[in-house]
DNA sequence: TTAGTTGCTTCGGTCATCTAACTAATGGAG
DNA sequence: CTCCATTAGTTAGATGACCGAAGCAACTAA
């Protein structure tokens, strides 16, 4: 790797910033890569998978397009097109809301549910397996650090809502 | 409820795995979002920016399409199209290799270089600013944790090559 | 009732990406 | 020195994600 490039120093060791950024990059890359493979093997695109996961994470297994858009950080128009595809595959269904007829609830079908079960969360798999092996204090440490980093990064970003399928985790450790 | 995995201490952790995954998700989302904003403000797409960064990170500010493809984890065809766009904007140039005429070197133009200078690395900006504020031990802690997580995630993935623009880092304060 | 707001879809684009050819150069086996 | 397999890149043709703007309902207030 590189190294001596930034040598001069005063207070903060620049290599540390560097190291942390590199580690972050690795994490990002690994995740992206994995997400792609995963989606591919499940016959779903990452975005489609994400929608399924978000919906599945809701208590009633349903969500409105606008909620999805917000959670995913994309526009409603985008959600519409992704949902279209999921509908076409019979993984979700659009059900008009009864309380407000402008709203549509996107709900999982049985097929969709099982498709999801086939495809574990992108981050999980390998990571979770390793994680549970750690000592208690190490886990706590990691969580604290990650949250710290997350806080540093998304400070201004509204609501980074966890998508993240608690369900899938439960499934594992039951 | 859950967490039967740990026994020793008070059964603190109501799902740490969860927490860590959520934090990770936040990090990913923040990064993606930021990358988009950034790219938008620089008039470049994320992929284009990434190519520029990788090239700039090379000692001679040049890289072959295949090298780019590998580092980015995409196909050569993709690189070709991204590079096409960069060429169209005059940010890079294709220069046939002299040693092997099958090869092409993609090099930064002056314009490309300055475009890059305008656009700091996606991860940096906010994150780095916060990072350097931390106490020394906290930084060390974070780095260790991040590396640990990275190792857990990319175990099998080859080469997570740091793209990451050493240049932009010392740009922060030299 | 009328006007404004909200939720969603439709439309027309751009960009990233892929796989499958295809072209050109290289380099090794005869 | 001549073939041909291999390697580097590009071209072609698709699909998907995404966006902004425009359109349409349905709600909400005045």
Tab-separated table of C-alpha atoms (C1' of nucleotides) in Angstrom:
chain	number	residue	atom	x	y	z
A	1	UNK	CA	0.000	0.000	0.000
A	2	UNK	CA	1.022	3.532	-0.068
A	3	UNK	CA	2.399	4.962	3.013
A	4	UNK	CA	5.106	7.482	3.272
A	5	UNK	CA	3.192	9.907	1.197
A	6	UNK	CA	1.871	11.825	4.079
A	7	UNK	CA	4.644	12.019	6.470
A	8	UNK	CA	4.538	15.424	8.001
A	9	UNK	CA	2.505	15.586	11.072
A	10	UNK	CA	1.571	17.743	13.867
A	11	UNK	CA	-1.209	16.541	16.098
A	12	UNK	CA	-3.512	13.993	14.623
A	13	UNK	CA	-1.875	11.121	12.929
A	14	UNK	CA	-3.094	11.366	9.375
A	15	UNK	CA	-2.540	7.721	8.795
A	16	UNK	CA	-5.319	7.007	11.133
A	17	UNK	CA	-7.790	8.992	9.159
A	18	UNK	CA	-6.473	7.192	6.201
A	19	UNK	CA	-6.755	3.815	7.786
A	20	UNK	CA	-10.261	4.391	8.899
A	21	UNK	CA	-11.269	5.567	5.461
A	22	UNK	CA	-9.709	2.566	3.882
A	23	UNK	CA	-11.515	0.275	6.250
A	24	UNK	CA	-14.728	2.078	5.495
A	25	UNK	CA	-14.095	1.708	1.815
A	26	UNK	CA	-13.573	-1.974	2.263
A	27	UNK	CA	-16.803	-2.270	4.113
A	28	UNK	CA	-18.661	-0.371	1.471
A	29	UNK	CA	-17.161	-2.301	-1.340
A	30	UNK	CA	-17.746	-5.624	0.293
A	31	UNK	CA	-21.325	-4.743	0.928
A	32	UNK	CA	-22.010	-3.448	-2.525
A	33	UNK	CA	-20.403	-6.399	-4.099
A	34	UNK	CA	-22.245	-8.777	-1.897
A	35	UNK	CA	-25.502	-7.021	-2.483
A	36	UNK	CA	-25.062	-7.397	-6.178
A	37	UNK	CA	-24.232	-11.074	-6.022
A	38	UNK	CA	-27.043	-11.644	-3.667
A	39	UNK	CA	-29.603	-9.830	-5.709
A	40	UNK	CA	-28.397	-11.601	-8.784
A	41	UNK	CA	-28.680	-14.989	-7.227
A	42	UNK	CA	-32.130	-14.217	-5.954
A	43	UNK	CA	-33.140	-12.933	-9.363
A	44	UNK	CA	-33.812	-9.577	-7.813
A	45	UNK	CA	-32.064	-6.291	-8.222
A	46	UNK	CA	-30.679	-4.664	-5.086
A	47	UNK	CA	-33.359	-2.026	-5.180
A	48	UNK	CA	-36.099	-4.578	-5.496
A	49	UNK	CA	-34.710	-6.564	-2.653
A	50	UNK	CA	-34.539	-3.495	-0.526
A	51	UNK	CA	-38.144	-2.724	-1.101
A	52	UNK	CA	-39.133	-6.194	-0.093
A	53	UNK	CA	-37.054	-5.938	3.013
A	54	UNK	CA	-38.487	-2.651	4.069
A	55	UNK	CA	-41.988	-3.887	3.618
A	56	UNK	CA	-41.281	-7.096	5.456
A	57	UNK	CA	-39.880	-5.073	8.297
A	58	UNK	CA	-43.159	-3.301	8.858
A	59	UNK	CA	-45.508	-4.701	11.458
A	60	UNK	CA	-48.233	-5.206	8.879
A	61	UNK	CA	-45.942	-6.083	6.023
A	62	UNK	CA	-47.077	-3.107	4.025
A	63	UNK	CA	-45.826	0.342	3.190
A	64	UNK	CA	-46.838	3.249	1.022
A	65	UNK	CA	-44.722	4.331	-1.910
A	66	UNK	CA	-43.935	7.618	-0.261
A	67	UNK	CA	-42.737	5.880	2.871
A	68	UNK	CA	-40.580	3.633	0.769
A	69	UNK	CA	-39.198	6.571	-1.126
A	70	UNK	CA	-38.274	8.306	2.044
A	71	UNK	CA	-36.674	5.320	3.654
A	72	UNK	CA	-34.712	4.505	0.589
A	73	UNK	CA	-33.764	8.048	-0.085
A	74	UNK	CA	-35.073	8.066	-3.630
A	75	UNK	CA	-37.953	9.732	-5.389
A	76	UNK	CA	-41.457	8.460	-5.540
A	77	UNK	CA	-41.156	8.018	-9.230
A	78	UNK	CA	-38.360	5.592	-8.692
A	79	UNK	CA	-40.324	3.641	-6.174
A	80	UNK	CA	-43.176	3.376	-8.599
A	81	UNK	CA	-40.991	1.769	-11.198
A	82	UNK	CA	-39.409	-0.651	-8.794
A	83	UNK	CA	-42.747	-1.636	-7.395
A	84	UNK	CA	-44.045	-2.107	-10.916
A	85	UNK	CA	-41.464	-4.756	-11.445
A	86	UNK	CA	-42.183	-6.472	-8.196
A	87	UNK	CA	-45.849	-6.485	-9.030
A	88	UNK	CA	-45.081	-7.943	-12.413
A	89	UNK	CA	-43.338	-10.803	-10.692
A	90	UNK	CA	-46.106	-11.258	-8.252
A	91	UNK	CA	-43.956	-10.516	-5.230
A	92	UNK	CA	-46.013	-7.624	-3.973
A	93	UNK	CA	-49.479	-6.244	-4.542
A	94	UNK	CA	-50.878	-2.745	-4.510
A	95	UNK	CA	-53.839	-2.321	-2.264
A	96	UNK	CA	-55.659	0.986	-2.057
A	97	UNK	CA	-55.796	2.370	1.421
A	98	UNK	CA	-59.189	2.418	3.020
A	99	UNK	CA	-58.610	5.408	5.186
A	100	UNK	CA	-57.190	7.646	2.508
A	101	UNK	CA	-57.886	6.666	-1.006
A	102	UNK	CA	-54.980	8.598	-2.370
A	103	UNK	CA	-52.702	6.180	-0.678
A	104	UNK	CA	-51.676	2.802	-1.866
A	105	UNK	CA	-50.298	0.110	0.329
A	106	UNK	CA	-47.718	-2.120	-1.132
A	107	UNK	CA	-47.993	-5.493	0.500
A	108	UNK	CA	-46.013	-8.680	0.298
A	109	UNK	CA	-47.582	-11.646	-1.389
A	110	UNK	CA	-46.908	-15.140	-0.222
A	111	UNK	CA	-44.523	-15.535	-3.094
A	112	UNK	CA	-42.783	-12.353	-2.121
A	113	UNK	CA	-42.417	-13.493	1.407
A	114	UNK	CA	-40.760	-16.697	0.431
A	115	UNK	CA	-38.536	-14.965	-2.079
A	116	UNK	CA	-37.341	-12.863	0.792
A	117	UNK	CA	-36.713	-15.859	2.944
A	118	UNK	CA	-34.448	-17.217	0.276
A	119	UNK	CA	-32.423	-14.053	0.220
A	120	UNK	CA	-30.895	-13.111	3.509
A	121	UNK	CA	-30.034	-9.536	4.193
A	122	UNK	CA	-27.082	-8.268	2.292
A	123	UNK	CA	-25.076	-7.444	5.320
A	124	UNK	CA	-25.821	-10.507	7.220
A	125	UNK	CA	-24.655	-13.847	6.125
A	126	UNK	CA	-20.964	-13.756	6.669
A	127	UNK	CA	-20.885	-10.728	8.874
A	128	UNK	CA	-23.398	-11.899	11.394
A	129	UNK	CA	-21.784	-15.251	11.658
A	130	UNK	CA	-18.541	-13.638	12.606
A	131	UNK	CA	-20.116	-11.128	14.846
A	132	UNK	CA	-21.795	-13.547	17.175
A	133	UNK	CA	-18.515	-15.257	17.721
A	134	UNK	CA	-17.032	-12.221	19.353
A	135	UNK	CA	-16.747	-11.706	23.051
A	136	UNK	CA	-19.370	-9.625	24.650
A	137	UNK	CA	-17.165	-6.655	25.195
A	138	UNK	CA	-15.957	-6.764	21.666
A	139	UNK	CA	-19.436	-6.655	20.340
A	140	UNK	CA	-20.258	-3.718	22.514
A	141	UNK	CA	-17.125	-2.035	21.352
A	142	UNK	CA	-17.932	-2.545	17.731
A	143	UNK	CA	-21.437	-1.313	18.054
A	144	UNK	CA	-20.286	1.781	19.848
A	145	UNK	CA	-17.710	2.504	17.210
A	146	UNK	CA	-20.022	1.926	14.325
A	147	UNK	CA	-22.654	4.123	15.800
A	148	UNK	CA	-20.123	6.758	16.335
A	149	UNK	CA	-19.023	6.650	12.750
A	150	UNK	CA	-22.575	6.589	11.545
A	151	UNK	CA	-23.326	9.633	13.619
A	152	UNK	CA	-20.352	11.408	12.155
A	153	UNK	CA	-21.483	10.662	8.679
A	154	UNK	CA	-25.167	11.080	8.601
A	155	UNK	CA	-25.383	13.917	11.020
A	156	UNK	CA	-27.540	16.006	8.787
A	157	UNK	CA	-29.227	13.241	6.884
A	158	UNK	CA	-32.738	12.835	8.041
A	159	UNK	CA	-33.802	9.493	9.266
A	160	UNK	CA	-31.543	6.698	8.290
A	161	UNK	CA	-34.281	4.290	9.048
A	162	UNK	CA	-32.958	0.814	9.505
A	163	UNK	CA	-34.479	-1.056	6.654
A	164	UNK	CA	-32.523	-3.840	7.809
A	165	UNK	CA	-34.833	-6.630	8.392
A	166	UNK	CA	-34.833	-7.519	11.948
A	167	UNK	CA	-36.799	-10.430	10.720
A	168	UNK	CA	-33.898	-12.013	8.986
A	169	UNK	CA	-31.872	-11.830	12.108
A	170	UNK	CA	-34.524	-13.372	14.208
A	171	UNK	CA	-34.732	-16.172	11.793
A	172	UNK	CA	-31.183	-17.011	12.427
A	173	UNK	CA	-31.006	-17.023	16.110
A	174	UNK	CA	-34.111	-18.576	17.206
B	1	UNK	CA	-36.158	-12.573	24.700
B	2	UNK	CA	-33.249	-12.955	22.524
B	3	UNK	CA	-29.589	-12.817	23.111
B	4	UNK	CA	-29.290	-16.166	24.713
B	5	UNK	CA	-25.924	-16.300	23.113
B	6	UNK	CA	-24.191	-14.471	25.863
B	7	UNK	CA	-24.313	-15.605	29.350
B	8	UNK	CA	-21.708	-14.110	31.545
B	9	UNK	CA	-22.697	-10.523	32.051
B	10	UNK	CA	-26.014	-9.116	32.808
B	11	UNK	CA	-28.029	-9.917	29.808
B	12	UNK	CA	-27.511	-6.485	28.444
B	13	UNK	CA	-27.478	-6.714	24.747
B	14	UNK	CA	-30.937	-6.915	23.427
B	15	UNK	CA	-29.593	-7.496	20.043
B	16	UNK	CA	-26.312	-6.071	19.361
B	17	UNK	CA	-26.049	-7.669	16.012
B	18	UNK	CA	-29.026	-5.646	15.096
B	19	UNK	CA	-27.559	-2.461	16.360
B	20	UNK	CA	-24.374	-2.965	14.499
B	21	UNK	CA	-26.216	-3.699	11.303
B	22	UNK	CA	-28.320	-0.648	11.677
B	23	UNK	CA	-25.261	1.476	12.193
B	24	UNK	CA	-23.691	-0.080	9.150
B	25	UNK	CA	-26.769	0.670	7.144
B	26	UNK	CA	-26.630	4.242	8.225
B	27	UNK	CA	-23.052	4.479	7.153
B	28	UNK	CA	-23.838	3.018	3.785
B	29	UNK	CA	-26.799	5.206	3.233
B	30	UNK	CA	-24.995	8.314	4.289
B	31	UNK	CA	-22.187	7.519	1.954
B	32	UNK	CA	-24.345	6.736	-1.008
B	33	UNK	CA	-26.404	9.795	-0.493
B	34	UNK	CA	-23.413	11.958	-0.115
B	35	UNK	CA	-21.787	10.474	-3.135
B	36	UNK	CA	-24.801	11.360	-5.174
B	37	UNK	CA	-25.010	14.915	-3.946
B	38	UNK	CA	-21.367	15.327	-4.470
B	39	UNK	CA	-21.374	13.938	-7.932
B	40	UNK	CA	-24.326	16.074	-8.785
B	41	UNK	CA	-22.703	19.220	-7.561
B	42	UNK	CA	-19.551	18.457	-9.449
B	43	UNK	CA	-21.540	17.720	-12.563
B	44	UNK	CA	-20.238	14.184	-12.518
B	45	UNK	CA	-21.946	10.926	-11.888
B	46	UNK	CA	-20.644	8.809	-9.016
B	47	UNK	CA	-19.090	6.349	-11.399
B	48	UNK	CA	-17.356	9.043	-13.346
B	49	UNK	CA	-16.018	10.572	-10.214
B	50	UNK	CA	-14.753	7.230	-9.079
B	51	UNK	CA	-12.849	6.742	-12.264
B	52	UNK	CA	-11.222	10.124	-11.924
B	53	UNK	CA	-10.278	9.366	-8.361
B	54	UNK	CA	-8.743	6.064	-9.165
B	55	UNK	CA	-6.711	7.517	-11.955
B	56	UNK	CA	-5.606	10.419	-9.842
B	57	UNK	CA	-4.482	7.969	-7.217
B	58	UNK	CA	-2.027	6.351	-9.573
B	59	UNK	CA	1.547	7.552	-9.515
B	60	UNK	CA	1.421	8.557	-13.156
B	61	UNK	CA	-2.198	9.632	-13.148
B	62	UNK	CA	-3.099	7.013	-15.683
B	63	UNK	CA	-4.716	3.617	-15.718
B	64	UNK	CA	-5.860	1.085	-18.253
B	65	UNK	CA	-9.523	0.284	-18.646
B	66	UNK	CA	-8.990	-3.220	-17.422
B	67	UNK	CA	-7.291	-2.003	-14.293
B	68	UNK	CA	-10.145	0.365	-13.693
B	69	UNK	CA	-12.646	-2.380	-14.242
B	70	UNK	CA	-10.943	-4.530	-11.710
B	71	UNK	CA	-10.641	-1.895	-9.073
B	72	UNK	CA	-14.210	-0.855	-9.467
B	73	UNK	CA	-15.522	-4.351	-9.642
B	74	UNK	CA	-17.322	-3.801	-12.920
B	75	UNK	CA	-16.885	-5.039	-16.450
B	76	UNK	CA	-14.628	-3.551	-19.029
B	77	UNK	CA	-17.601	-2.613	-21.102
B	78	UNK	CA	-18.861	-0.464	-18.304
B	79	UNK	CA	-15.559	1.247	-17.957
B	80	UNK	CA	-15.530	1.951	-21.641
B	81	UNK	CA	-18.811	3.769	-21.472
B	82	UNK	CA	-17.907	5.752	-18.415
B	83	UNK	CA	-14.594	6.729	-19.913
B	84	UNK	CA	-16.369	7.722	-23.104
B	85	UNK	CA	-18.305	10.267	-21.159
B	86	UNK	CA	-15.274	11.593	-19.406
B	87	UNK	CA	-13.494	11.908	-22.714
B	88	UNK	CA	-16.465	13.747	-24.137
B	89	UNK	CA	-16.124	16.270	-21.357
B	90	UNK	CA	-12.442	16.553	-21.810
B	91	UNK	CA	-11.630	15.339	-18.325
B	92	UNK	CA	-9.510	12.416	-19.418
B	93	UNK	CA	-7.783	11.329	-22.575
B	94	UNK	CA	-7.065	7.943	-24.061
B	95	UNK	CA	-3.466	7.416	-24.936
B	96	UNK	CA	-2.344	4.239	-26.640
B	97	UNK	CA	0.324	2.406	-24.722
B	98	UNK	CA	3.699	2.376	-26.319
B	99	UNK	CA	4.783	-0.919	-24.927
B	100	UNK	CA	1.664	-2.831	-25.818
B	101	UNK	CA	-0.488	-1.379	-28.487
B	102	UNK	CA	-3.533	-3.287	-27.377
B	103	UNK	CA	-3.541	-1.272	-24.238
B	104	UNK	CA	-4.877	2.168	-23.728
B	105	UNK	CA	-3.960	4.447	-20.920
B	106	UNK	CA	-6.601	6.704	-19.597
B	107	UNK	CA	-4.989	9.846	-18.309
B	108	UNK	CA	-6.226	12.916	-16.552
B	109	UNK	CA	-6.280	16.157	-18.446
B	110	UNK	CA	-5.626	19.425	-16.726
B	111	UNK	CA	-9.330	20.045	-16.734
B	112	UNK	CA	-9.932	16.665	-15.197
B	113	UNK	CA	-7.453	17.331	-12.500
B	114	UNK	CA	-9.070	20.546	-11.473
B	115	UNK	CA	-12.536	19.041	-11.639
B	116	UNK	CA	-11.276	16.523	-9.146
B	117	UNK	CA	-9.873	19.150	-6.897
B	118	UNK	CA	-13.282	20.717	-6.730
B	119	UNK	CA	-14.835	17.468	-5.613
B	120	UNK	CA	-13.460	16.002	-2.436
B	121	UNK	CA	-13.729	12.336	-1.735
B	122	UNK	CA	-17.161	11.120	-0.902
B	123	UNK	CA	-16.292	9.823	2.484
B	124	UNK	CA	-14.275	12.715	3.563
B	125	UNK	CA	-15.621	16.126	4.115
B	126	UNK	CA	-17.845	15.775	7.096
B	127	UNK	CA	-16.410	12.542	8.340
B	128	UNK	CA	-12.810	13.569	8.353
B	129	UNK	CA	-13.621	16.803	10.026
B	130	UNK	CA	-15.253	14.959	12.856
B	131	UNK	CA	-12.640	12.319	13.015
B	132	UNK	CA	-9.748	14.597	13.651
B	133	UNK	CA	-11.578	16.077	16.565
B	134	UNK	CA	-11.522	12.825	18.444
B	135	UNK	CA	-9.114	11.974	21.160
B	136	UNK	CA	-6.186	9.934	20.147
B	137	UNK	CA	-7.391	6.779	21.834
B	138	UNK	CA	-10.785	7.147	20.287
B	139	UNK	CA	-9.329	7.340	16.858
B	140	UNK	CA	-7.289	4.257	17.469
B	141	UNK	CA	-10.336	2.522	18.756
B	142	UNK	CA	-12.381	3.413	15.743
B	143	UNK	CA	-9.762	2.317	13.327
B	144	UNK	CA	-9.408	-0.998	15.062
B	145	UNK	CA	-13.122	-1.569	15.062
B	146	UNK	CA	-13.571	-0.601	11.471
B	147	UNK	CA	-10.782	-2.825	10.366
B	148	UNK	CA	-12.273	-5.609	12.296
B	149	UNK	CA	-15.610	-5.184	10.643
B	150	UNK	CA	-14.021	-4.838	7.256
B	151	UNK	CA	-12.177	-8.057	7.815
B	152	UNK	CA	-15.358	-9.801	8.774
B	153	UNK	CA	-17.061	-8.625	5.664
B	154	UNK	CA	-14.624	-8.847	2.893
B	155	UNK	CA	-12.817	-11.910	4.040
B	156	UNK	CA	-12.965	-13.578	0.696
B	157	UNK	CA	-13.134	-10.532	-1.496
B	158	UNK	CA	-9.889	-9.892	-3.211
B	159	UNK	CA	-8.227	-6.571	-3.042
B	160	UNK	CA	-10.284	-3.813	-1.583
B	161	UNK	CA	-7.986	-1.324	-3.147
B	162	UNK	CA	-8.275	1.976	-1.413
B	163	UNK	CA	-9.126	4.259	-4.266
B	164	UNK	CA	-9.464	6.826	-1.682
B	165	UNK	CA	-7.458	9.645	-2.733
B	166	UNK	CA	-4.712	10.294	-0.347
B	167	UNK	CA	-4.540	13.616	-2.014
B	168	UNK	CA	-7.826	14.805	-0.725
B	169	UNK	CA	-6.848	13.955	2.781
B	170	UNK	CA	-3.867	16.118	3.095
B	171	UNK	CA	-5.861	18.707	1.337
B	172	UNK	CA	-7.624	19.179	4.585
B	173	UNK	CA	-4.796	20.946	6.284
B	174	UNK	CA	-1.301	20.804	5.170
C	1	DT	C1'	-67.851	25.026	-3.548
C	2	DT	C1'	-63.401	26.373	-4.820
C	3	DA	C1'	-58.499	26.405	-4.101
C	4	DG	C1'	-54.573	24.396	-2.428
C	5	DT	C1'	-52.148	20.231	-0.919
C	6	DT	C1'	-50.888	15.549	-0.995
C	7	DG	C1'	-50.047	10.741	-2.885
C	8	DC	C1'	-49.078	8.380	-6.716
C	9	DT	C1'	-48.422	7.335	-11.567
C	10	DT	C1'	-46.918	8.512	-16.253
C	11	DC	C1'	-43.606	10.265	-19.433
C	12	DG	C1'	-39.328	11.233	-21.343
C	13	DG	C1'	-34.479	11.099	-20.288
C	14	DT	C1'	-29.764	10.000	-18.462
C	15	DC	C1'	-26.535	6.941	-16.552
C	16	DA	C1'	-24.552	2.497	-15.060
C	17	DT	C1'	-24.179	-2.078	-16.059
C	18	DC	C1'	-24.210	-6.489	-18.219
C	19	DT	C1'	-23.389	-10.169	-21.893
C	20	DA	C1'	-22.070	-11.251	-26.360
C	21	DA	C1'	-19.857	-10.336	-30.312
C	22	DC	C1'	-16.027	-8.202	-32.724
C	23	DT	C1'	-11.263	-6.062	-33.814
C	24	DA	C1'	-6.525	-5.643	-33.083
C	25	DA	C1'	-2.180	-6.785	-30.997
C	26	DT	C1'	0.790	-10.167	-28.721
C	27	DG	C1'	3.309	-14.186	-28.103
C	28	DG	C1'	4.201	-18.930	-28.267
C	29	DA	C1'	4.326	-23.510	-30.910
C	30	DG	C1'	5.620	-25.469	-34.779
D	1	DC	C1'	8.178	-17.159	-39.906
D	2	DT	C1'	3.364	-18.462	-39.746
D	3	DC	C1'	-0.766	-19.684	-37.137
D	4	DC	C1'	-3.753	-19.386	-33.525
D	5	DA	C1'	-5.037	-18.898	-28.734
D	6	DT	C1'	-5.065	-15.168	-25.592
D	7	DT	C1'	-5.568	-10.543	-24.083
D	8	DA	C1'	-7.179	-5.518	-24.334
D	9	DG	C1'	-10.703	-2.744	-25.700
D	10	DT	C1'	-14.773	-1.366	-28.035
D	11	DT	C1'	-19.414	-1.917	-29.991
D	12	DA	C1'	-24.164	-3.446	-29.750
D	13	DG	C1'	-28.274	-4.207	-27.530
D	14	DA	C1'	-30.701	-4.716	-23.102
D	15	DT	C1'	-32.258	-3.912	-18.504
D	16	DG	C1'	-32.597	-1.360	-14.337
D	17	DA	C1'	-32.333	2.712	-11.315
D	18	DC	C1'	-33.122	7.150	-11.039
D	19	DC	C1'	-34.850	11.867	-11.785
D	20	DG	C1'	-37.976	16.051	-12.825
D	21	DA	C1'	-42.144	17.567	-14.680
D	22	DA	C1'	-46.793	16.929	-15.620
D	23	DG	C1'	-51.142	14.882	-14.664
D	24	DC	C1'	-54.925	13.037	-11.882
D	25	DA	C1'	-57.401	11.846	-7.701
D	26	DA	C1'	-58.670	12.534	-3.235
D	27	DC	C1'	-58.362	15.017	0.906
D	28	DT	C1'	-58.676	19.683	3.510
D	29	DA	C1'	-59.829	24.385	4.438
D	30	DA	C1'	-61.922	28.725	3.614
